[in-house]
């Protein structure tokens, strides 16, 4: 038998991640509402910092990200020595799996949890374990019941994607206290910035040496195109992750833009308020059309239809009107569409298109 190169265990079980589509054949005036991007874009200060950093492209970037970590630490009142920066929070998720899970180990994620938890787990050769949610809400009891002595990581996103739901601080604290001491609880805060006065669970990190938080510049900060995220955790864990991190994983342009973005607190607050305003308008209009959605704490809403066929038909109607939203059948929600909260004009276009759809399908 011919010998050929074989990838490591788990790699061929990975289904390729599918990003939100950005174009529609035959449409020029397309609105992309499929990737939870900030419709207002990044802070003007971030764009300016990016541009001025581009004059030094011949220079290698800083390896320790000190300036960016200091800025994050200042704004979020965190110790910069406990922060690690990565190529999106995806990279931090991947470091966690590589460092703490391998063949024979289990990594828990919830029923409708973010796809990268499973992908990074398989890439590390470990076994993803899915636990049920309670009507699209993270179920702490189900997670605790799913823990075994093989559990090495537990991922929850709070708020969750693609559901937009969130659990309260007491529930997260109960989870942190209940998981095996040899496992790490990862609090994915990609959407934490959209919640008023919420620290993403950072307070729990002071109390436990096995809790880590991940955050991103891709959502509220409007820098999805630049790929910058960060993690915060006990020093011992951050030290482990830094050993896996490439020395030049972030460019100076990325770091300059992110530093300026995080320091522009006024712009960040403006974006958060705008999102909350448009989101409540969108939800109220969807409800008026008889389309159900859970209370969302993020920058998207999950619209629920009676069945998968109706959701697909609604998606086609939106596409006909130049609107790209996200079908979430891959997240075990075939009767739902995830719609990013866009600017006012985009939200209005969504409602006009869905009114047309409802008119045709009563
Ligand atoms: C829940 C959640 N976590 C993490 C990420 C990764 O974001 P990024 O790698 O852009 O920081 C996303 C992106 O959609 C997400 O929805």
Tab-separated table of C-alpha atoms and ligand atoms in Angstrom:
chain	number	residue	atom	x	y	z
A	1	UNK	CA	0.000	0.000	0.000
A	2	UNK	CA	1.337	3.432	-0.947
A	3	UNK	CA	2.357	5.533	2.027
A	4	UNK	CA	1.073	9.102	1.950
A	5	UNK	CA	1.146	12.072	4.322
A	6	UNK	CA	-1.749	11.959	6.791
A	7	UNK	CA	-2.985	14.959	8.800
A	8	UNK	CA	-3.229	14.705	12.571
A	9	UNK	CA	-6.278	13.112	14.222
A	10	UNK	CA	-9.336	15.357	14.112
A	11	UNK	CA	-8.259	17.630	11.263
A	12	UNK	CA	-10.362	15.880	8.609
A	13	UNK	CA	-13.438	16.142	10.880
A	14	UNK	CA	-13.289	19.932	10.636
A	15	UNK	CA	-16.023	21.412	8.469
A	16	UNK	CA	-14.635	24.588	6.909
A	17	UNK	CA	-15.831	27.762	8.628
A	18	UNK	CA	-18.183	29.717	6.415
A	19	UNK	CA	-18.059	33.473	6.811
A	20	UNK	CA	-21.052	35.708	6.118
A	21	UNK	CA	-21.607	36.284	2.394
A	22	UNK	CA	-20.840	39.764	1.093
A	23	UNK	CA	-22.194	39.876	-2.466
A	24	UNK	CA	-25.401	39.015	-4.285
A	25	UNK	CA	-25.520	38.347	-8.018
A	26	UNK	CA	-27.389	41.046	-9.885
A	27	UNK	CA	-27.370	43.562	-7.016
A	28	UNK	CA	-25.204	46.645	-6.674
A	29	UNK	CA	-26.859	48.197	-3.634
A	30	UNK	CA	-26.220	45.303	-1.258
A	31	UNK	CA	-26.401	45.602	2.526
A	32	UNK	CA	-24.352	43.009	4.381
A	33	UNK	CA	-25.970	42.050	7.671
A	34	UNK	CA	-24.409	38.623	7.983
A	35	UNK	CA	-21.227	39.093	10.046
A	36	UNK	CA	-22.208	41.336	12.980
A	37	UNK	CA	-20.040	44.204	11.809
A	38	UNK	CA	-20.402	47.754	13.124
A	39	UNK	CA	-22.283	49.717	10.427
A	40	UNK	CA	-20.702	52.961	11.685
A	41	UNK	CA	-17.167	51.683	11.130
A	42	UNK	CA	-14.215	52.234	13.451
A	43	UNK	CA	-13.342	55.393	15.353
A	44	UNK	CA	-11.881	58.085	13.035
A	45	UNK	CA	-8.899	58.105	15.424
A	46	UNK	CA	-8.301	54.417	14.641
A	47	UNK	CA	-8.309	55.067	10.889
A	48	UNK	CA	-5.842	57.895	11.346
A	49	UNK	CA	-3.566	55.770	13.550
A	50	UNK	CA	-3.692	52.962	10.972
A	51	UNK	CA	-2.702	55.370	8.223
A	52	UNK	CA	0.185	56.868	10.106
A	53	UNK	CA	1.487	53.414	11.124
A	54	UNK	CA	1.549	52.497	7.428
A	55	UNK	CA	4.592	54.759	6.924
A	56	UNK	CA	6.731	52.197	8.794
A	57	UNK	CA	5.894	49.019	6.915
A	58	UNK	CA	9.561	48.063	6.561
A	59	UNK	CA	9.835	47.698	10.365
A	60	UNK	CA	8.935	44.602	12.335
A	61	UNK	CA	6.207	45.233	14.905
A	62	UNK	CA	6.592	45.144	18.682
A	63	UNK	CA	6.487	41.596	19.986
A	64	UNK	CA	5.048	42.322	23.424
A	65	UNK	CA	2.096	44.532	22.389
A	66	UNK	CA	2.858	46.658	25.452
A	67	UNK	CA	1.203	49.842	24.203
A	68	UNK	CA	-2.004	48.086	23.207
A	69	UNK	CA	-2.137	46.043	26.418
A	70	UNK	CA	-1.609	49.202	28.463
A	71	UNK	CA	-4.451	50.961	26.630
A	72	UNK	CA	-6.795	48.006	27.140
A	73	UNK	CA	-5.757	47.795	30.786
A	74	UNK	CA	-6.427	51.496	31.308
A	75	UNK	CA	-9.866	51.504	29.692
A	76	UNK	CA	-11.102	48.246	31.221
A	77	UNK	CA	-9.276	48.637	34.526
A	78	UNK	CA	-7.311	45.401	34.083
A	79	UNK	CA	-3.699	44.422	34.724
A	80	UNK	CA	-1.873	44.645	31.348
A	81	UNK	CA	0.407	41.792	32.465
A	82	UNK	CA	-2.641	39.501	32.385
A	83	UNK	CA	-3.597	40.416	28.795
A	84	UNK	CA	-2.587	38.633	25.596
A	85	UNK	CA	-3.371	40.019	22.140
A	86	UNK	CA	-4.126	37.891	19.114
A	87	UNK	CA	-5.197	37.790	15.506
A	88	UNK	CA	-8.833	38.132	16.419
A	89	UNK	CA	-10.169	36.427	19.512
A	90	UNK	CA	-10.206	33.360	17.238
A	91	UNK	CA	-6.463	33.114	17.775
A	92	UNK	CA	-6.844	33.190	21.569
A	93	UNK	CA	-9.481	30.426	21.331
A	94	UNK	CA	-7.076	28.409	19.211
A	95	UNK	CA	-4.157	28.956	21.658
A	96	UNK	CA	-6.359	27.790	24.541
A	97	UNK	CA	-7.263	24.580	22.727
A	98	UNK	CA	-3.702	23.904	21.576
A	99	UNK	CA	-2.276	24.539	25.031
A	100	UNK	CA	-4.830	22.756	27.190
A	101	UNK	CA	-6.562	20.052	25.147
A	102	UNK	CA	-5.278	17.112	23.148
A	103	UNK	CA	-6.193	13.564	22.172
A	104	UNK	CA	-8.444	11.962	24.795
A	105	UNK	CA	-9.480	15.313	26.280
A	106	UNK	CA	-12.950	16.862	26.086
A	107	UNK	CA	-13.921	20.451	25.352
A	108	UNK	CA	-17.454	21.573	26.141
A	109	UNK	CA	-19.445	24.038	24.068
A	110	UNK	CA	-23.145	24.741	24.062
A	111	UNK	CA	-25.729	23.525	21.555
A	112	UNK	CA	-25.795	26.682	19.418
A	113	UNK	CA	-22.280	27.812	20.365
A	114	UNK	CA	-19.815	29.619	18.100
A	115	UNK	CA	-18.319	27.334	15.414
A	116	UNK	CA	-14.680	28.074	16.241
A	117	UNK	CA	-14.884	26.225	19.582
A	118	UNK	CA	-15.469	22.949	17.772
A	119	UNK	CA	-12.982	23.729	14.987
A	120	UNK	CA	-10.146	24.644	17.366
A	121	UNK	CA	-10.902	21.622	19.552
A	122	UNK	CA	-10.665	19.245	16.605
A	123	UNK	CA	-7.513	20.994	15.376
A	124	UNK	CA	-5.939	20.213	18.743
A	125	UNK	CA	-6.922	16.535	18.418
A	126	UNK	CA	-9.381	16.797	21.316
A	127	UNK	CA	-13.068	15.854	21.403
A	128	UNK	CA	-15.798	18.516	21.263
A	129	UNK	CA	-18.717	17.821	23.602
A	130	UNK	CA	-21.950	19.642	22.887
A	131	UNK	CA	-24.389	20.320	25.731
A	132	UNK	CA	-27.980	21.440	25.359
A	133	UNK	CA	-29.171	25.002	25.820
A	134	UNK	CA	-32.457	25.900	27.453
A	135	UNK	CA	-34.577	27.486	24.710
A	136	UNK	CA	-31.501	29.115	23.160
A	137	UNK	CA	-30.059	30.186	26.506
A	138	UNK	CA	-26.855	28.770	28.057
A	139	UNK	CA	-27.836	26.116	30.605
A	140	UNK	CA	-25.351	26.000	33.483
A	141	UNK	CA	-26.769	22.752	34.886
A	142	UNK	CA	-26.419	21.037	31.505
A	143	UNK	CA	-22.799	22.179	31.273
A	144	UNK	CA	-21.990	21.000	34.793
A	145	UNK	CA	-23.657	17.656	34.055
A	146	UNK	CA	-21.540	17.386	30.877
A	147	UNK	CA	-18.238	17.807	32.742
A	148	UNK	CA	-16.104	14.693	33.259
A	149	UNK	CA	-12.562	14.105	34.429
A	150	UNK	CA	-11.561	14.484	30.768
A	151	UNK	CA	-12.966	18.022	30.488
A	152	UNK	CA	-10.181	20.521	29.869
A	153	UNK	CA	-12.038	23.571	28.558
A	154	UNK	CA	-15.586	24.919	28.763
A	155	UNK	CA	-16.547	27.640	26.289
A	156	UNK	CA	-19.526	29.916	26.707
A	157	UNK	CA	-20.195	33.155	24.870
A	158	UNK	CA	-22.025	35.718	26.978
A	159	UNK	CA	-23.902	37.239	25.169
A	160	UNK	CA	-24.131	34.208	22.948
A	161	UNK	CA	-23.849	34.044	19.169
A	162	UNK	CA	-26.048	33.359	17.199
A	163	UNK	CA	-28.820	33.600	19.794
A	164	UNK	CA	-28.031	37.006	21.338
A	165	UNK	CA	-29.152	35.726	24.744
A	166	UNK	CA	-27.138	36.071	27.922
A	167	UNK	CA	-26.974	34.621	31.411
A	168	UNK	CA	-26.576	36.671	34.592
A	169	UNK	CA	-23.498	37.104	36.765
A	170	UNK	CA	-24.759	34.670	39.415
A	171	UNK	CA	-25.124	31.911	36.859
A	172	UNK	CA	-21.660	32.528	35.427
A	173	UNK	CA	-20.244	32.513	38.975
A	174	UNK	CA	-22.014	29.206	39.668
A	175	UNK	CA	-20.471	27.764	36.520
A	176	UNK	CA	-16.985	29.003	37.428
A	177	UNK	CA	-17.299	27.459	40.895
A	178	UNK	CA	-18.735	24.175	39.606
A	179	UNK	CA	-16.450	23.064	36.791
A	180	UNK	CA	-13.591	20.671	37.553
A	181	UNK	CA	-10.557	22.486	38.955
A	182	UNK	CA	-8.414	21.051	36.170
A	183	UNK	CA	-10.611	22.621	33.478
A	184	UNK	CA	-10.635	26.221	32.252
A	185	UNK	CA	-13.841	28.199	31.856
A	186	UNK	CA	-13.548	30.491	28.832
A	187	UNK	CA	-15.916	33.453	28.890
A	188	UNK	CA	-16.123	34.595	25.289
A	189	UNK	CA	-16.979	38.283	25.442
A	190	UNK	CA	-17.024	39.059	21.721
A	191	UNK	CA	-20.379	40.811	22.318
A	192	UNK	CA	-19.811	41.945	25.921
A	193	UNK	CA	-19.042	45.470	24.701
A	194	UNK	CA	-22.665	45.886	23.628
A	195	UNK	CA	-23.942	45.430	27.191
A	196	UNK	CA	-24.041	48.497	29.448
A	197	UNK	CA	-21.828	48.297	32.553
A	198	UNK	CA	-20.743	44.698	31.924
A	199	UNK	CA	-17.158	43.579	32.524
A	200	UNK	CA	-17.520	40.323	30.587
A	201	UNK	CA	-16.830	38.319	33.754
A	202	UNK	CA	-13.426	39.910	34.442
A	203	UNK	CA	-14.212	40.017	38.171
A	204	UNK	CA	-14.333	36.203	38.258
A	205	UNK	CA	-10.761	36.010	37.033
A	206	UNK	CA	-9.567	37.567	40.269
A	207	UNK	CA	-11.364	34.837	42.213
A	208	UNK	CA	-10.460	31.730	40.180
A	209	UNK	CA	-7.224	30.537	38.671
A	210	UNK	CA	-9.081	28.660	35.921
A	211	UNK	CA	-11.226	31.349	34.281
A	212	UNK	CA	-10.227	33.245	31.112
A	213	UNK	CA	-12.066	35.930	29.148
A	214	UNK	CA	-11.707	36.626	25.412
A	215	UNK	CA	-12.623	39.927	23.747
A	216	UNK	CA	-12.470	41.386	20.255
A	217	UNK	CA	-12.036	44.573	18.247
A	218	UNK	CA	-14.114	43.062	15.421
A	219	UNK	CA	-17.600	43.934	16.656
A	220	UNK	CA	-18.340	47.157	18.571
A	221	UNK	CA	-14.922	48.606	17.661
A	222	UNK	CA	-15.624	48.136	13.938
A	223	UNK	CA	-12.230	46.594	13.130
A	224	UNK	CA	-13.260	43.136	11.868
A	225	UNK	CA	-11.142	43.671	8.742
A	226	UNK	CA	-7.972	44.116	10.782
A	227	UNK	CA	-8.227	40.979	12.952
A	228	UNK	CA	-7.412	41.958	16.537
A	229	UNK	CA	-8.615	40.294	19.718
A	230	UNK	CA	-7.380	39.760	23.238
A	231	UNK	CA	-7.606	37.494	26.219
A	232	UNK	CA	-7.447	38.189	29.946
A	233	UNK	CA	-6.739	35.595	32.569
A	234	UNK	CA	-4.570	34.439	35.433
A	235	UNK	CA	-0.900	35.215	34.790
A	236	UNK	CA	0.039	31.527	34.735
A	237	UNK	CA	-2.382	30.820	31.862
A	238	UNK	CA	-1.422	33.953	29.906
A	239	UNK	CA	2.211	32.866	30.236
A	240	UNK	CA	1.347	29.471	28.706
A	241	UNK	CA	-0.553	31.059	25.813
A	242	UNK	CA	2.304	33.477	25.096
A	243	UNK	CA	4.599	30.506	24.492
A	244	UNK	CA	2.394	29.478	21.555
A	245	UNK	CA	1.992	32.981	20.182
A	246	UNK	CA	4.107	33.887	17.159
A	247	UNK	CA	6.411	36.769	18.113
A	248	UNK	CA	5.015	39.043	15.403
A	249	UNK	CA	1.400	37.867	15.346
A	250	UNK	CA	0.080	41.451	15.172
A	251	UNK	CA	1.303	44.150	12.808
A	252	UNK	CA	2.018	47.694	13.931
A	253	UNK	CA	-0.961	48.892	11.854
A	254	UNK	CA	-3.267	46.510	13.718
A	255	UNK	CA	-1.940	47.562	17.100
A	256	UNK	CA	-1.984	51.287	16.317
A	257	UNK	CA	-5.599	51.143	15.136
A	258	UNK	CA	-6.713	49.029	18.100
A	259	UNK	CA	-4.941	51.270	20.611
A	260	UNK	CA	-6.585	54.394	19.208
A	261	UNK	CA	-9.948	52.632	19.014
A	262	UNK	CA	-9.980	51.464	22.614
A	263	UNK	CA	-8.897	54.883	23.889
A	264	UNK	CA	-11.733	56.610	22.006
A	265	UNK	CA	-14.256	55.843	24.728
A	266	UNK	CA	-16.688	58.528	23.557
A	267	UNK	CA	-17.001	56.978	20.101
A	268	UNK	CA	-17.363	53.496	21.610
A	269	UNK	CA	-20.197	54.700	23.837
A	270	UNK	CA	-21.872	56.355	20.861
A	271	UNK	CA	-21.735	53.083	18.869
A	272	UNK	CA	-23.138	51.116	21.827
A	273	UNK	CA	-26.051	53.523	22.199
A	274	UNK	CA	-26.788	53.553	18.471
A	275	UNK	CA	-26.793	49.753	18.399
A	276	UNK	CA	-29.205	49.571	21.341
A	277	UNK	CA	-31.519	52.121	19.693
A	278	UNK	CA	-31.615	50.431	16.280
A	279	UNK	CA	-31.878	46.973	17.863
A	280	UNK	CA	-34.958	47.839	19.880
A	281	UNK	CA	-36.568	49.416	16.809
A	282	UNK	CA	-35.776	46.316	14.729
A	283	UNK	CA	-37.114	43.928	17.369
A	284	UNK	CA	-40.322	45.919	17.833
A	285	UNK	CA	-40.914	45.995	14.065
A	286	UNK	CA	-40.240	42.260	13.730
A	287	UNK	CA	-42.663	41.565	16.584
A	288	UNK	CA	-45.287	43.750	14.902
A	289	UNK	CA	-44.922	41.509	11.843
A	290	UNK	CA	-45.448	38.442	14.029
A	291	UNK	CA	-41.797	37.374	13.738
A	292	UNK	CA	-40.515	36.231	17.122
A	293	UNK	CA	-37.075	36.945	18.517
A	294	UNK	CA	-35.381	36.542	21.887
A	295	UNK	CA	-34.235	39.605	23.802
A	296	UNK	CA	-30.854	40.287	22.205
A	297	UNK	CA	-27.918	41.705	24.158
A	298	UNK	CA	-25.651	41.878	21.113
A	299	UNK	CA	-25.550	43.636	17.723
A	300	UNK	CA	-27.800	41.174	15.969
A	301	UNK	CA	-31.223	39.674	16.393
A	302	UNK	CA	-32.270	36.094	15.798
A	303	UNK	CA	-35.550	36.113	13.904
A	304	UNK	CA	-37.583	32.918	14.338
A	305	UNK	CA	-39.947	31.581	11.682
A	306	UNK	CA	-42.449	28.767	11.913
A	307	UNK	CA	-40.175	26.269	10.154
A	308	UNK	CA	-37.016	25.916	8.090
A	309	UNK	CA	-38.844	26.346	4.750
A	310	UNK	CA	-40.361	29.645	5.854
A	311	UNK	CA	-36.964	30.889	7.077
A	312	UNK	CA	-35.396	29.970	3.734
A	313	UNK	CA	-38.188	31.713	1.835
A	314	UNK	CA	-37.778	34.841	3.990
A	315	UNK	CA	-34.018	34.746	3.339
A	316	UNK	CA	-34.665	34.579	-0.416
A	317	UNK	CA	-37.038	37.528	-0.194
A	318	UNK	CA	-34.398	39.532	1.704
A	319	UNK	CA	-31.810	38.611	-0.934
A	320	UNK	CA	-34.166	39.693	-3.687
A	321	UNK	CA	-34.179	43.067	-1.946
A	322	UNK	CA	-30.365	43.204	-1.770
A	323	UNK	CA	-30.123	42.210	1.898
A	324	UNK	CA	-27.709	39.531	3.099
A	325	UNK	CA	-28.464	38.026	6.510
A	326	UNK	CA	-27.166	34.796	8.053
A	327	UNK	CA	-28.946	31.460	7.802
A	328	UNK	CA	-28.037	29.523	10.952
A	329	UNK	CA	-29.058	25.953	10.101
A	330	UNK	CA	-25.408	25.020	10.766
A	331	UNK	CA	-25.986	26.190	14.346
A	332	UNK	CA	-28.978	23.864	14.705
A	333	UNK	CA	-31.403	26.740	14.226
A	334	UNK	CA	-32.823	25.978	10.765
A	335	UNK	CA	-35.989	28.011	11.360
A	336	UNK	CA	-34.037	31.178	12.225
A	337	UNK	CA	-32.183	33.987	10.484
A	338	UNK	CA	-29.564	36.055	12.260
A	339	UNK	CA	-29.786	39.696	11.262
A	340	UNK	CA	-27.010	42.142	12.187
A	341	UNK	CA	-28.320	45.448	13.522
A	342	UNK	CA	-27.376	47.820	10.730
A	343	UNK	CA	-27.806	51.569	10.464
A	344	UNK	CA	-31.310	52.992	10.350
A	345	UNK	CA	-31.651	52.813	6.553
A	346	UNK	CA	-30.588	49.138	6.536
A	347	UNK	CA	-32.950	48.216	9.370
A	348	UNK	CA	-35.789	49.924	7.512
A	349	UNK	CA	-34.952	47.989	4.337
A	350	UNK	CA	-35.100	44.722	6.296
A	351	UNK	CA	-38.541	45.556	7.641
A	352	UNK	CA	-39.872	46.654	4.239
A	353	UNK	CA	-38.642	43.385	2.696
A	354	UNK	CA	-40.099	41.256	5.481
A	355	UNK	CA	-43.426	43.097	5.206
A	356	UNK	CA	-43.434	42.155	1.531
A	357	UNK	CA	-42.611	38.570	2.502
A	358	UNK	CA	-45.373	38.443	5.103
A	359	UNK	CA	-47.840	39.943	2.617
A	360	UNK	CA	-47.084	37.144	0.171
A	361	UNK	CA	-47.108	34.396	2.780
A	362	UNK	CA	-50.110	35.110	4.996
B	1	LIG	C1	-18.965	34.430	19.894
B	1	LIG	C2	-17.798	34.820	19.053
B	1	LIG	N1	-16.579	34.631	19.546
B	1	LIG	C3	-15.478	34.949	18.856
B	1	LIG	C4	-15.580	35.474	17.589
B	1	LIG	C5	-14.311	35.729	16.861
B	1	LIG	O1	-14.132	37.035	16.569
B	1	LIG	P1	-12.730	37.615	16.104
B	1	LIG	O2	-11.816	36.478	15.783
B	1	LIG	O3	-13.055	38.458	14.932
B	1	LIG	O4	-12.233	38.391	17.288
B	1	LIG	C6	-16.822	35.690	17.018
B	1	LIG	C7	-16.947	36.207	15.650
B	1	LIG	O5	-17.965	36.226	15.046
B	1	LIG	C8	-17.963	35.350	17.773
B	1	LIG	O6	-19.191	35.513	17.280
